[in-house]
mmCIF file of C-alpha atoms in Angstrom:
data_model
loop_
_atom_site.group_PDB
_atom_site.id
_atom_site.type_symbol
_atom_site.label_atom_id
_atom_site.label_comp_id
_atom_site.label_asym_id
_atom_site.label_seq_id
_atom_site.Cartn_x
_atom_site.Cartn_y
_atom_site.Cartn_z
ATOM 1 C CA ILE A 1035 106.537 111.373 91.830
ATOM 2 C CA LYS A 1036 103.450 111.213 94.059
ATOM 3 C CA LYS A 1037 101.231 109.980 91.205
ATOM 4 C CA GLY A 1038 103.789 107.346 90.287
ATOM 5 C CA LEU A 1039 104.088 106.317 93.926
ATOM 6 C CA LYS A 1040 100.329 105.762 94.096
ATOM 7 C CA ILE A 1041 100.378 103.677 90.911
ATOM 8 C CA PHE A 1042 103.306 101.583 92.154
ATOM 9 C CA THR A 1043 101.562 101.073 95.497
ATOM 10 C CA ASP A 1044 98.329 99.998 93.786
ATOM 11 C CA LEU A 1045 100.277 97.565 91.604
ATOM 12 C CA GLU A 1046 102.229 96.311 94.644
ATOM 13 C CA LEU A 1047 105.583 97.095 93.025
ATOM 14 C CA LYS A 1048 107.488 97.279 96.285
ATOM 15 C CA PRO A 1049 110.953 98.195 94.875
ATOM 16 C CA ASP A 1050 109.428 101.056 92.901
ATOM 17 C CA VAL A 1051 107.457 102.243 95.926
ATOM 18 C CA ALA A 1052 110.682 102.294 97.939
ATOM 19 C CA MET A 1053 112.488 104.270 95.235
ATOM 20 C CA GLY A 1054 109.591 106.713 95.031
ATOM 21 C CA HIS A 1055 109.813 107.393 98.759
ATOM 22 C CA PHE A 1056 113.590 107.738 98.501
ATOM 23 C CA PHE A 1057 113.357 110.289 95.696
ATOM 24 C CA LEU A 1058 110.583 112.199 97.478
ATOM 25 C CA GLY A 1059 112.852 112.304 100.508
ATOM 26 C CA GLU A 1060 115.650 113.742 98.382
ATOM 27 C CA HIS A 1061 113.251 116.268 96.882
ATOM 28 C CA TYR A 1062 111.970 117.447 100.256
ATOM 29 C CA ALA A 1063 115.532 117.608 101.593
ATOM 30 C CA ALA A 1064 116.520 119.854 98.690
ATOM 31 C CA LEU A 1065 113.578 122.120 99.578
ATOM 32 C CA SER A 1066 114.695 122.177 103.247
ATOM 33 C CA GLU A 1067 111.465 120.440 104.254
ATOM 34 C CA THR A 1068 113.290 118.196 106.700
ATOM 35 C CA GLU A 1069 110.267 116.667 108.432
ATOM 36 C CA GLN A 1070 108.726 115.475 105.152
ATOM 37 C CA ALA A 1071 112.130 114.298 103.922
ATOM 38 C CA LEU A 1072 112.651 112.201 107.051
ATOM 39 C CA ILE A 1073 109.190 110.644 106.756
ATOM 40 C CA HIS A 1074 109.780 109.502 103.179
ATOM 41 C CA LEU A 1075 113.363 108.410 103.771
ATOM 42 C CA GLY A 1076 112.212 106.359 106.766
ATOM 43 C CA LYS A 1077 109.573 104.627 104.650
ATOM 44 C CA ALA A 1078 112.146 103.986 101.922
ATOM 45 C CA GLU A 1079 114.642 102.582 104.415
ATOM 46 C CA THR A 1080 112.056 100.208 105.881
ATOM 47 C CA LEU A 1081 110.985 98.960 102.457
ATOM 48 C CA PHE A 1082 114.560 98.557 101.226
ATOM 49 C CA ALA A 1083 115.474 96.616 104.377
ATOM 50 C CA SER A 1084 112.481 94.294 103.981
ATOM 51 C CA MET A 1085 113.725 93.408 100.490
ATOM 52 C CA GLY A 1086 117.396 93.036 101.443
ATOM 53 C CA MET A 1087 118.429 96.032 99.330
ATOM 54 C CA ASP A 1088 121.401 96.945 101.533
ATOM 55 C CA TYR A 1089 122.939 99.462 99.132
ATOM 56 C CA TRP A 1090 119.750 101.549 99.205
ATOM 57 C CA VAL A 1091 119.270 101.062 102.954
ATOM 58 C CA ASN A 1092 122.727 102.590 103.455
ATOM 59 C CA ASN A 1093 121.937 105.497 101.106
ATOM 60 C CA ALA A 1094 118.692 106.259 102.952
ATOM 61 C CA GLN A 1095 120.449 106.037 106.325
ATOM 62 C CA LYS A 1096 123.188 108.424 105.182
ATOM 63 C CA MET A 1097 120.616 110.986 104.090
ATOM 64 C CA VAL A 1098 118.702 110.637 107.364
ATOM 65 C CA HIS A 1099 121.898 111.160 109.380
ATOM 66 C CA GLN A 1100 122.824 114.207 107.299
ATOM 67 C CA LEU A 1101 119.377 115.751 107.793
ATOM 68 C CA GLU A 1102 119.367 115.005 111.513
ATOM 69 C CA SER A 1103 122.803 116.578 111.939
ATOM 70 C CA ILE A 1104 121.650 119.709 110.113
ATOM 71 C CA GLN A 1105 118.460 119.765 112.190
ATOM 72 C CA GLY A 1106 120.442 119.299 115.382
ATOM 73 C CA GLY A 1107 118.951 115.883 116.145
#
């Protein structure tokens, strides 16, 4: 995913960059690496919002809230 994310960033494929961050966030969440998950989900949420991709903004926000509730934040 990280290699793909770099390629998408270099090619300025913003929707794909956002999805890459979202999936990295999911991956880190599954590994209980909450801090890294929150970083990538935050980046995904910001990119999705800038493109008006409300469905994906909501998905990222839900994951962030779930992780924060588990973390106690």
